[in-house]
Amino acid sequence: MARRLVFLLLPALLALGACGGGGSGANAADDKKLADAAVLKLADFPSGWTEGPPPDDTDEADDPFTKCLGSEAKQLDANTSGEAESAEFSRGEGTTANSFVAVLKSEDNAKSAIDIMRSQKLKDCFNDSVGEEIEASAGAEEGVTIGDISLKESSFAKVGDEATALQLSVPISAEAIEITFYADVVFFREGRSIGGLFLGNLESPFPSAEAESLAKKMQARLKAA
């Protein structure tokens, strides 16, 4: 169940942070190479992690963030010069990590993107649209009940020029078992690049020291370019 929730949530976040069109410009090929190099690799994780394919993409026209953010999502799309998504990494049955990088055409574009990602409009969109999709998905599973979904801003170490983080907690009841799935979403800006991490964990939030280490590895590769 937890992994199905991850696959439901992640494509919508990626559609926001690294919108699908790419963008044009003389540096588009270089920016794509930079994004590919900066996303998380299995070597970035401690022992015990495994690598799998990225979650299935969602139809961009149907993803909740494109619907909710409208013109802002289209502007991100138009201003993106290169982008990449990492593989899906996991540890055990309940811990997952995925990342993306979007290289914007200018630093001002990237600043605007991070402003959108920390906006109240994003928080409302995340809480309402994604929450509704989780509940609808859970409703199709016999015996599964979703409790009150909680969304809050979470503190995160300074990574790059600026960073912002959200934490979603999803109480799940199934067959007399009650657990909570935590989804930590981190966005950071390094120059004109936006890095993002989606971190899922059962019973407790993803360990903050591990999250910071992963973000800083991505940021270092973006800074060195």
GROMACS .gro file of C-alpha atoms in nm:
model
  225
    1MET     CA    1   0.000   0.000   0.000
    2ALA     CA    2   0.273   0.248   0.094
    3ARG     CA    3   0.457   0.201  -0.233
    4ARG     CA    4   0.135   0.255  -0.430
    5LEU     CA    5   0.095   0.588  -0.250
    6VAL     CA    6   0.449   0.683  -0.346
    7PHE     CA    7   0.381   0.606  -0.711
    8LEU     CA    8   0.061   0.811  -0.694
    9LEU     CA    9   0.219   1.118  -0.540
   10LEU     CA   10   0.553   1.142  -0.713
   11PRO     CA   11   0.456   1.201  -1.078
   12ALA     CA   12   0.241   1.499  -0.978
   13LEU     CA   13   0.532   1.655  -0.790
   14LEU     CA   14   0.767   1.597  -1.080
   15ALA     CA   15   0.519   1.760  -1.315
   16LEU     CA   16   0.537   2.072  -1.100
   17GLY     CA   17   0.908   2.085  -1.037
   18ALA     CA   18   1.034   1.975  -1.377
   19CYS     CA   19   0.749   2.037  -1.616
   20GLY     CA   20   0.748   1.819  -1.922
   21GLY     CA   21   0.825   2.043  -2.219
   22GLY     CA   22   1.188   2.116  -2.159
   23GLY     CA   23   1.244   2.443  -2.339
   24SER     CA   24   1.477   2.557  -2.610
   25GLY     CA   25   1.803   2.750  -2.624
   26ALA     CA   26   2.168   2.718  -2.712
   27ASN     CA   27   2.250   2.548  -2.384
   28ALA     CA   28   1.965   2.296  -2.383
   29ALA     CA   29   2.189   1.996  -2.452
   30ASP     CA   30   2.438   2.099  -2.182
   31ASP     CA   31   2.159   2.166  -1.936
   32LYS     CA   32   2.015   1.820  -1.997
   33LYS     CA   33   2.358   1.666  -1.931
   34LEU     CA   34   2.387   1.868  -1.610
   35ALA     CA   35   2.047   1.752  -1.489
   36ASP     CA   36   2.129   1.388  -1.571
   37ALA     CA   37   2.457   1.412  -1.380
   38ALA     CA   38   2.307   1.580  -1.073
   39VAL     CA   39   2.015   1.352  -0.985
   40LEU     CA   40   2.068   1.086  -0.721
   41LYS     CA   41   2.261   0.768  -0.800
   42LEU     CA   42   2.275   0.444  -0.602
   43ALA     CA   43   2.631   0.533  -0.498
   44ASP     CA   44   2.493   0.833  -0.307
   45PHE     CA   45   2.318   0.602  -0.059
   46PRO     CA   46   2.461   0.397   0.227
   47SER     CA   47   2.459   0.018   0.206
   48GLY     CA   48   2.120  -0.150   0.219
   49TRP     CA   49   1.956   0.057  -0.055
   50THR     CA   50   1.850  -0.084  -0.392
   51GLU     CA   51   1.769   0.077  -0.726
   52GLY     CA   52   1.459   0.033  -0.938
   53PRO     CA   53   1.297   0.214  -1.233
   54PRO     CA   54   1.137   0.557  -1.188
   55PRO     CA   55   0.768   0.555  -1.093
   56ASP     CA   56   0.528   0.547  -1.386
   57ASP     CA   57   0.459   0.890  -1.533
   58THR     CA   58   0.118   1.043  -1.497
   59ASP     CA   59  -0.064   1.210  -1.784
   60GLU     CA   60   0.050   1.573  -1.760
   61ALA     CA   61  -0.297   1.699  -1.856
   62ASP     CA   62  -0.448   1.510  -1.562
   63ASP     CA   63  -0.192   1.573  -1.290
   64PRO     CA   64  -0.333   1.776  -0.999
   65PHE     CA   65  -0.058   2.038  -0.997
   66THR     CA   66  -0.103   2.138  -1.360
   67LYS     CA   67  -0.476   2.171  -1.294
   68CYS     CA   68  -0.427   2.362  -0.969
   69LEU     CA   69  -0.140   2.594  -1.063
   70GLY     CA   70  -0.246   2.657  -1.421
   71SER     CA   71  -0.041   2.945  -1.561
   72GLU     CA   72   0.243   2.898  -1.312
   73ALA     CA   73   0.289   2.536  -1.424
   74LYS     CA   74   0.290   2.644  -1.789
   75GLN     CA   75   0.548   2.914  -1.712
   76LEU     CA   76   0.778   2.661  -1.546
   77ASP     CA   77   0.744   2.445  -1.854
   78ALA     CA   78   0.834   2.731  -2.087
   79ASN     CA   79   1.136   2.834  -1.879
   80THR     CA   80   1.288   2.486  -1.832
   81SER     CA   81   1.600   2.421  -2.039
   82GLY     CA   82   1.695   2.073  -1.918
   83GLU     CA   83   1.557   1.819  -1.673
   84ALA     CA   84   1.609   1.469  -1.537
   85GLU     CA   85   1.448   1.225  -1.296
   86SER     CA   86   1.641   0.968  -1.098
   87ALA     CA   87   1.565   0.602  -1.051
   88GLU     CA   88   1.345   0.498  -0.759
   89PHE     CA   89   1.558   0.390  -0.461
   90SER     CA   90   1.432   0.186  -0.168
   91ARG     CA   91   1.542   0.038   0.162
   92GLY     CA   92   1.331  -0.242   0.297
   93GLU     CA   93   0.956  -0.230   0.244
   94GLY     CA   94   0.873   0.121   0.361
   95THR     CA   95   1.154   0.364   0.278
   96THR     CA   96   1.187   0.524  -0.066
   97ALA     CA   97   1.370   0.811  -0.234
   98ASN     CA   98   1.352   0.974  -0.574
   99SER     CA   99   1.495   1.297  -0.711
  100PHE     CA  100   1.473   1.534  -1.003
  101VAL     CA  101   1.662   1.836  -1.137
  102ALA     CA  102   1.523   2.112  -1.355
  103VAL     CA  103   1.769   2.360  -1.509
  104LEU     CA  104   1.592   2.687  -1.583
  105LYS     CA  105   1.687   2.932  -1.856
  106SER     CA  106   1.796   3.200  -1.609
  107GLU     CA  107   1.858   3.246  -1.238
  108ASP     CA  108   1.553   3.475  -1.220
  109ASN     CA  109   1.342   3.190  -1.365
  110ALA     CA  110   1.478   2.957  -1.096
  111LYS     CA  111   1.404   3.210  -0.821
  112SER     CA  112   1.047   3.238  -0.948
  113ALA     CA  113   1.017   2.858  -0.950
  114ILE     CA  114   1.130   2.819  -0.589
  115ASP     CA  115   0.889   3.098  -0.489
  116ILE     CA  116   0.604   2.895  -0.642
  117MET     CA  117   0.720   2.585  -0.456
  118ARG     CA  118   0.706   2.760  -0.119
  119SER     CA  119   0.379   2.943  -0.190
  120GLN     CA  120   0.055   2.895  -0.002
  121LYS     CA  121  -0.106   2.812  -0.334
  122LEU     CA  122   0.122   2.510  -0.365
  123LYS     CA  123   0.047   2.399  -0.009
  124ASP     CA  124  -0.328   2.423  -0.071
  125CYS     CA  125  -0.288   2.238  -0.402
  126PHE     CA  126  -0.081   1.963  -0.243
  127ASN     CA  127  -0.319   1.922   0.048
  128ASP     CA  128  -0.642   1.926  -0.152
  129SER     CA  129  -0.567   1.774  -0.493
  130VAL     CA  130  -0.313   1.514  -0.389
  131GLY     CA  131  -0.504   1.433  -0.072
  132GLU     CA  132  -0.816   1.365  -0.278
  133GLU     CA  133  -0.619   1.133  -0.508
  134ILE     CA  134  -0.478   0.940  -0.214
  135GLU     CA  135  -0.822   0.894  -0.065
  136ALA     CA  136  -0.968   0.788  -0.400
  137SER     CA  137  -0.686   0.538  -0.452
  138ALA     CA  138  -0.724   0.398  -0.101
  139GLY     CA  139  -1.098   0.371  -0.149
  140ALA     CA  140  -1.037   0.119  -0.426
  141GLU     CA  141  -0.849  -0.106  -0.185
  142GLU     CA  142  -1.078  -0.330   0.017
  143GLY     CA  143  -1.036  -0.282   0.391
  144VAL     CA  144  -0.808   0.022   0.362
  145THR     CA  145  -0.901   0.347   0.537
  146ILE     CA  146  -0.716   0.679   0.517
  147GLY     CA  147  -0.730   0.906   0.823
  148ASP     CA  148  -0.688   1.284   0.835
  149ILE     CA  149  -0.403   1.381   0.605
  150SER     CA  150  -0.174   1.646   0.750
  151LEU     CA  151   0.053   1.884   0.558
  152LYS     CA  152   0.306   2.115   0.718
  153GLU     CA  153   0.619   2.308   0.635
  154SER     CA  154   0.924   2.136   0.777
  155SER     CA  155   1.263   2.273   0.865
  156PHE     CA  156   1.556   2.182   0.645
  157ALA     CA  157   1.924   2.266   0.642
  158LYS     CA  158   2.040   2.543   0.408
  159VAL     CA  159   2.126   2.372   0.082
  160GLY     CA  160   2.237   2.578  -0.215
  161ASP     CA  161   2.111   2.934  -0.241
  162GLU     CA  162   1.775   2.855  -0.079
  163ALA     CA  163   1.563   2.557   0.016
  164THR     CA  164   1.210   2.474   0.124
  165ALA     CA  165   1.050   2.155   0.251
  166LEU     CA  166   0.704   2.010   0.311
  167GLN     CA  167   0.595   1.704   0.505
  168LEU     CA  168   0.279   1.506   0.440
  169SER     CA  169   0.160   1.245   0.690
  170VAL     CA  170  -0.099   0.989   0.585
  171PRO     CA  171  -0.258   0.764   0.853
  172ILE     CA  172  -0.347   0.426   0.702
  173SER     CA  173  -0.563   0.154   0.857
  174ALA     CA  174  -0.583  -0.190   0.700
  175GLU     CA  175  -0.676  -0.529   0.848
  176ALA     CA  176  -0.642  -0.410   1.209
  177ILE     CA  177  -0.304  -0.254   1.136
  178GLU     CA  178  -0.256   0.120   1.178
  179ILE     CA  179   0.049   0.290   1.032
  180THR     CA  180   0.145   0.638   0.915
  181PHE     CA  181   0.318   0.705   0.587
  182TYR     CA  182   0.536   1.019   0.579
  183ALA     CA  183   0.623   1.195   0.256
  184ASP     CA  184   0.896   1.457   0.282
  185VAL     CA  185   0.937   1.684  -0.020
  186VAL     CA  186   1.245   1.906  -0.048
  187PHE     CA  187   1.315   2.171  -0.312
  188PHE     CA  188   1.640   2.367  -0.331
  189ARG     CA  189   1.793   2.617  -0.572
  190GLU     CA  190   2.154   2.626  -0.686
  191GLY     CA  191   2.201   2.913  -0.929
  192ARG     CA  192   1.950   2.856  -1.210
  193SER     CA  193   1.887   2.492  -1.119
  194ILE     CA  194   1.612   2.347  -0.901
  195GLY     CA  195   1.675   2.019  -0.724
  196GLY     CA  196   1.401   1.817  -0.563
  197LEU     CA  197   1.376   1.509  -0.345
  198PHE     CA  198   1.072   1.298  -0.263
  199LEU     CA  199   1.139   1.089   0.048
  200GLY     CA  200   0.893   0.835   0.183
  201ASN     CA  201   0.905   0.646   0.511
  202LEU     CA  202   0.669   0.442   0.726
  203GLU     CA  203   0.604   0.513   1.095
  204SER     CA  204   0.843   0.810   1.119
  205PRO     CA  205   0.966   1.091   0.894
  206PHE     CA  206   1.263   1.020   0.668
  207PRO     CA  207   1.582   1.068   0.876
  208SER     CA  208   1.681   1.435   0.847
  209ALA     CA  209   2.057   1.370   0.841
  210GLU     CA  210   2.018   1.130   0.547
  211ALA     CA  211   1.793   1.375   0.362
  212GLU     CA  212   2.043   1.658   0.409
  213SER     CA  213   2.331   1.439   0.291
  214LEU     CA  214   2.146   1.341  -0.027
  215ALA     CA  215   2.046   1.699  -0.106
  216LYS     CA  216   2.401   1.825  -0.055
  217LYS     CA  217   2.542   1.561  -0.291
  218MET     CA  218   2.306   1.682  -0.562
  219GLN     CA  219   2.381   2.045  -0.486
  220ALA     CA  220   2.757   1.989  -0.502
  221ARG     CA  221   2.729   1.843  -0.853
  222LEU     CA  222   2.518   2.137  -0.967
  223LYS     CA  223   2.759   2.388  -0.814
  224ALA     CA  224   3.065   2.226  -0.970
  225ALA     CA  225   2.922   2.249  -1.323
   0.00000   0.00000   0.00000
